[in-house]
Every structure is written in structure tokens, then in C-alpha cells.
Coordinates of C-alpha atoms in Angstrom, one line a residue:
M27 CA 111.6 70.8 76.7
R28 CA 113.2 71.7 80.0
Q29 CA 111.2 70.3 82.9
M30 CA 109.9 72.9 85.4
W31 CA 111.6 72.7 88.8
T32 CA 109.0 71.8 91.5
G33 CA 111.2 71.7 94.6
R34 CA 113.6 69.7 96.8
T35 CA 112.5 67.2 99.4
L36 CA 114.3 67.0 102.7
R37 CA 113.8 63.9 104.9
V38 CA 114.9 64.8 108.5
S39 CA 115.4 62.2 111.2
G40 CA 115.4 64.5 114.2
P41 CA 115.1 66.2 116.6
A42 CA 111.5 65.7 117.9
V43 CA 111.4 69.4 119.1
P44 CA 113.1 71.9 116.9
D45 CA 115.5 74.6 118.1
L46 CA 113.5 77.3 116.4
R47 CA 109.9 76.6 117.3
V48 CA 106.5 78.0 117.9
E49 CA 105.2 77.9 121.5
L50 CA 101.5 78.4 122.3
A51 CA 100.3 80.2 125.4
G52 CA 96.5 80.0 124.8
A53 CA 94.0 82.9 124.3
G54 CA 95.6 83.7 120.9
L55 CA 99.0 84.2 122.4
F56 CA 102.2 82.6 121.0
L57 CA 105.8 83.2 120.4
L58 CA 108.7 82.1 118.3
R59 CA 111.7 80.9 120.2
Q60 CA 115.2 80.2 119.1
G61 CA 117.1 78.1 121.6
G62 CA 116.3 79.6 125.0
Q63 CA 115.4 83.1 123.6
P64 CA 112.1 84.5 122.3
V65 CA 112.6 86.2 119.0
L66 CA 109.0 87.1 118.0
M67 CA 106.0 87.7 120.2
A68 CA 102.5 87.3 118.6
R69 CA 99.0 88.1 119.7
R70 CA 96.0 87.2 117.5
R71 CA 93.6 90.1 117.0
Y72 CA 90.4 89.8 119.0
D73 CA 88.2 89.6 115.9
W74 CA 90.4 87.0 114.1
Y75 CA 91.3 89.5 111.4
G76 CA 95.0 89.1 111.8
V77 CA 97.9 88.9 114.3
H78 CA 100.0 91.6 116.0
L79 CA 103.7 91.1 116.2
R80 CA 106.7 92.4 118.1
R81 CA 110.3 91.4 117.4
A82 CA 112.6 90.8 120.4
G83 CA 115.7 91.6 118.5
R84 CA 117.6 88.4 119.3
Y85 CA 117.3 86.4 116.2
R86 CA 120.4 85.0 114.5
S87 CA 120.5 83.3 111.2
P88 CA 121.5 79.6 111.5
L89 CA 123.1 79.6 108.1
P90 CA 126.6 80.7 107.0
P91 CA 126.6 83.8 104.8
P92 CA 127.0 82.8 101.1
T93 CA 130.2 84.0 99.6
A94 CA 130.5 86.1 96.5
D95 CA 132.1 83.3 94.6
L96 CA 129.3 81.0 95.5
A97 CA 126.7 83.6 94.4
R98 CA 128.4 83.9 91.0
S99 CA 128.7 80.2 90.5
L100 CA 125.0 79.5 91.4
G101 CA 123.5 82.6 89.7
G102 CA 119.8 82.8 90.0
D103 CA 119.0 79.0 89.6
P104 CA 116.5 78.1 92.4
A105 CA 117.3 74.4 92.1
R106 CA 121.0 75.0 92.8
W107 CA 120.3 77.3 95.7
A108 CA 117.9 74.7 97.1
E109 CA 120.7 72.2 97.1
W110 CA 123.0 74.7 98.9
F111 CA 120.4 75.4 101.5
A112 CA 119.6 71.7 102.0
A113 CA 123.3 71.0 102.6
S114 CA 123.7 74.0 104.9
L115 CA 120.6 73.6 107.0
S116 CA 121.0 71.6 110.2
A117 CA 118.9 71.1 113.3
A118 CA 120.8 73.8 115.2
G119 CA 118.9 77.1 115.3
T120 CA 116.4 76.0 112.6
P121 CA 112.8 74.8 112.6
L122 CA 113.8 71.4 111.2
H123 CA 112.4 68.4 113.1
A124 CA 111.8 64.8 112.3
G125 CA 109.7 64.4 109.2
E126 CA 109.5 65.4 105.5
W127 CA 110.1 69.0 104.4
L128 CA 110.1 70.9 101.1
L129 CA 112.3 73.6 99.6
R130 CA 110.5 75.3 96.8
S131 CA 109.7 78.5 95.1
P132 CA 107.0 80.5 97.1
S133 CA 103.8 81.5 95.4
L134 CA 104.1 85.3 95.7
P135 CA 104.5 87.9 92.9
S136 CA 107.4 89.7 94.7
V137 CA 109.1 89.8 98.0
H138 CA 108.4 93.6 98.3
S139 CA 104.6 93.0 97.9
G140 CA 104.5 90.7 100.9
L141 CA 106.9 92.3 103.3
V142 CA 105.6 93.5 106.7
E143 CA 107.4 96.8 106.8
D144 CA 107.2 97.8 110.4
R145 CA 110.6 97.7 112.1
V146 CA 109.8 96.3 115.5
L147 CA 106.0 96.3 115.8
G148 CA 104.1 94.6 112.9
Y149 CA 100.7 93.4 111.9
V150 CA 99.7 90.6 109.6
D151 CA 96.3 91.3 108.0
W152 CA 94.7 88.0 107.2
F153 CA 92.1 89.7 105.0
R154 CA 94.7 91.5 102.8
P155 CA 95.2 89.8 99.4
G156 CA 98.4 87.9 99.2
R157 CA 100.6 86.3 101.8
R158 CA 103.0 88.3 104.0
I159 CA 106.7 88.1 105.0
V160 CA 107.8 88.9 108.5
A161 CA 111.5 89.8 109.1
L162 CA 112.9 88.4 112.4
R163 CA 115.4 91.1 112.8
E164 CA 116.0 94.7 111.5
P165 CA 118.3 94.7 108.4
S166 CA 121.6 96.4 108.6
P167 CA 121.8 100.0 107.1
P168 CA 122.3 100.3 103.3
D169 CA 125.9 101.5 103.9
A170 CA 127.0 98.6 106.1
A171 CA 129.9 96.6 104.6
R172 CA 127.9 93.3 104.1
V173 CA 124.9 95.1 102.6
K174 CA 127.2 97.0 100.2
A175 CA 128.7 93.7 99.1
Y176 CA 125.3 92.3 98.5
R177 CA 124.3 95.5 96.6
R178 CA 127.1 94.8 94.1
Q179 CA 125.8 91.3 93.7
A180 CA 122.3 92.6 93.1
R181 CA 123.5 94.9 90.4
E182 CA 125.3 92.0 88.8
G183 CA 122.1 89.9 89.0
V184 CA 123.7 87.2 91.3
L185 CA 122.2 88.1 94.6
P186 CA 121.6 84.8 96.6
S187 CA 118.1 83.7 97.3
L188 CA 116.3 84.6 100.5
L189 CA 115.1 81.7 102.6
L190 CA 111.5 81.9 104.0
W191 CA 109.8 79.6 106.5
W192 CA 106.1 79.1 106.3
V193 CA 104.5 79.4 109.8
S194 CA 100.8 78.3 109.7
G195 CA 99.9 80.0 113.0
L196 CA 100.9 83.4 111.5
D197 CA 99.5 82.5 108.1
A198 CA 102.7 84.1 106.8
W199 CA 106.3 83.4 106.1
V200 CA 109.1 84.5 108.4
L201 CA 112.5 85.4 106.9
L202 CA 114.8 82.6 108.0
D203 CA 117.9 83.8 106.2
G204 CA 118.8 86.9 104.1
H205 CA 117.9 90.0 106.1
D206 CA 121.0 91.9 104.7
R207 CA 120.3 90.6 101.2
L208 CA 116.8 92.0 101.5
A209 CA 118.3 95.3 102.6
A210 CA 120.5 95.3 99.6
A211 CA 117.6 94.5 97.2
I212 CA 115.6 97.3 98.7
A213 CA 118.5 99.7 98.3
E214 CA 119.0 98.7 94.7
D215 CA 115.2 98.7 94.0
T216 CA 115.3 95.1 92.8
N217 CA 113.2 92.1 93.7
P218 CA 115.2 89.3 95.2
D219 CA 114.7 85.6 94.6
A220 CA 113.4 83.5 97.4
L221 CA 112.9 79.9 98.5
E222 CA 110.3 78.6 100.9
L223 CA 111.0 76.0 103.6
C224 CA 107.8 74.2 104.6
R225 CA 106.5 70.9 105.9
A226 CA 105.5 68.4 103.2
A227 CA 101.8 67.6 102.5
E228 CA 100.8 71.1 103.8
A229 CA 101.2 69.9 107.4
P230 CA 100.7 72.7 110.0
T231 CA 103.7 74.1 111.8
L232 CA 104.6 72.1 114.8
A233 CA 103.9 73.9 118.1
S234 CA 104.7 73.3 121.7
P235 CA 103.0 74.6 124.8
L236 CA 104.7 77.6 126.5
P237 CA 105.5 76.6 130.1
G238 CA 103.5 78.9 132.3
G239 CA 101.0 79.7 129.6
S240 CA 99.5 83.2 129.2
T241 CA 101.1 84.4 132.5
A242 CA 104.6 83.6 131.1
W243 CA 103.8 85.2 127.8
R244 CA 102.7 88.4 129.4
R245 CA 105.9 88.4 131.6
L246 CA 108.0 88.0 128.4
A247 CA 106.0 90.8 126.8
R248 CA 106.9 93.2 129.7
I249 CA 110.5 92.3 129.4
H250 CA 110.5 93.2 125.7
A251 CA 108.9 96.6 126.4
T252 CA 105.3 97.0 125.4
G253 CA 104.3 93.6 124.0
P254 CA 102.4 93.4 120.7

């Protein structure tokens, strides 16, 4: 009998502070920063029922786009895609920091059922059944060249997996890689495969203090129009 795949372990030696990281500002305010740029602003709802979100529009995937030949060679095998992601992930632009990580299949019935659909502003309802997925940038339109290529792969059944990152402060996944693959899957009305990147042993997401605290958060919110 074929043994069920349970995931791939990554043992990371550094850095101490990741390039893609959560920064806390106090009073339920936090942000996701990639390098020097905020990519997602977040404010916890006053009654602790969820969290309001606003994308800053500056996120860039840290992974190279998988080629069509690679997609056909790996097919829909999550273990093989986990090996490719493990080899492609580096500290630059990613949430990886020193410690033990897992790449595994997420526990959700479908990507579509968990997607937070708002384009710029969003809301994660902590009392809604099922976990949510937050896109970090707006997908390209269905007729964009890369999306059209992925749509062909979706029809062939070889669309590469999406990569999700579990962020405990949001109680949700963020889409680390695969925004245009997601757009292709939506256009073709198919459910894409996904893998989850998370810390081992259910450890919470590492967070750093935001220099300047809530004052700095509100200043950044003004820069990015009307904050969440």
C-alpha cells in the first residue's frame, strides 16, 4: 500500500529576522513587510471578531515562475512540488528564518472556499467556518500572457501548486506564490492544488516590533490611502 505523504521538513540556519515578516504596532495594529516595503496593513476588529486588511500593492513573489516543462514533469504530485519549492526557497524575500519549517498539504476543502475576494480591502472573519486565504497582490487579468499560459496548464491538469504561508496573527494563510496561477484557475473554473509553508510544531509566526509603534502604522496607513 502506498504510504500517504505527510509533508517535507526544512531546517533553516538563518537569518534571525526574515525578509518577509510581521511587525506589531500594538493596539491590534500590525503589518507585513517585505524588505523595506509594507505589503499588507492589518487592524484587528475592536470586538476581536476578525481583522481588516489593506494591500499596499508592492508584493513580489520571491520564487521563479515554474516553466511549462517543469509543470508537465511534476504533474499534480504534492511531494514533488514540495521538493521544488524547498529547493527554490531562499531567505531573500521569504518568511524563512532560523528554525524548523514544514511544507505540507493544507487542511482546506478548496482554495476557492477560503479566498478573501476583495481586491484591495479585505476582511478575515474569525467566526466564519474554515480558514481563509489572503492574496498579497491583485492577480493579472485573465487575458494576460502568463495567465493564458497557466490556463492551458489548468486545462491539461498540470497547473503548478500554489504556495501558502500560515500567519498566526491573521489566523489565515497568505498567498506567497501563485497569484497568476490562481487567476488562471478561477478563469478555468478549476480548483488549484496548494502547499502550506508553516513553522514546525505549530509555532506561532515570528513577529518584530514596528519602530515607532502605532504612530508609524497610522502614518503608513495614510500613505497607502485610507488604511484598513
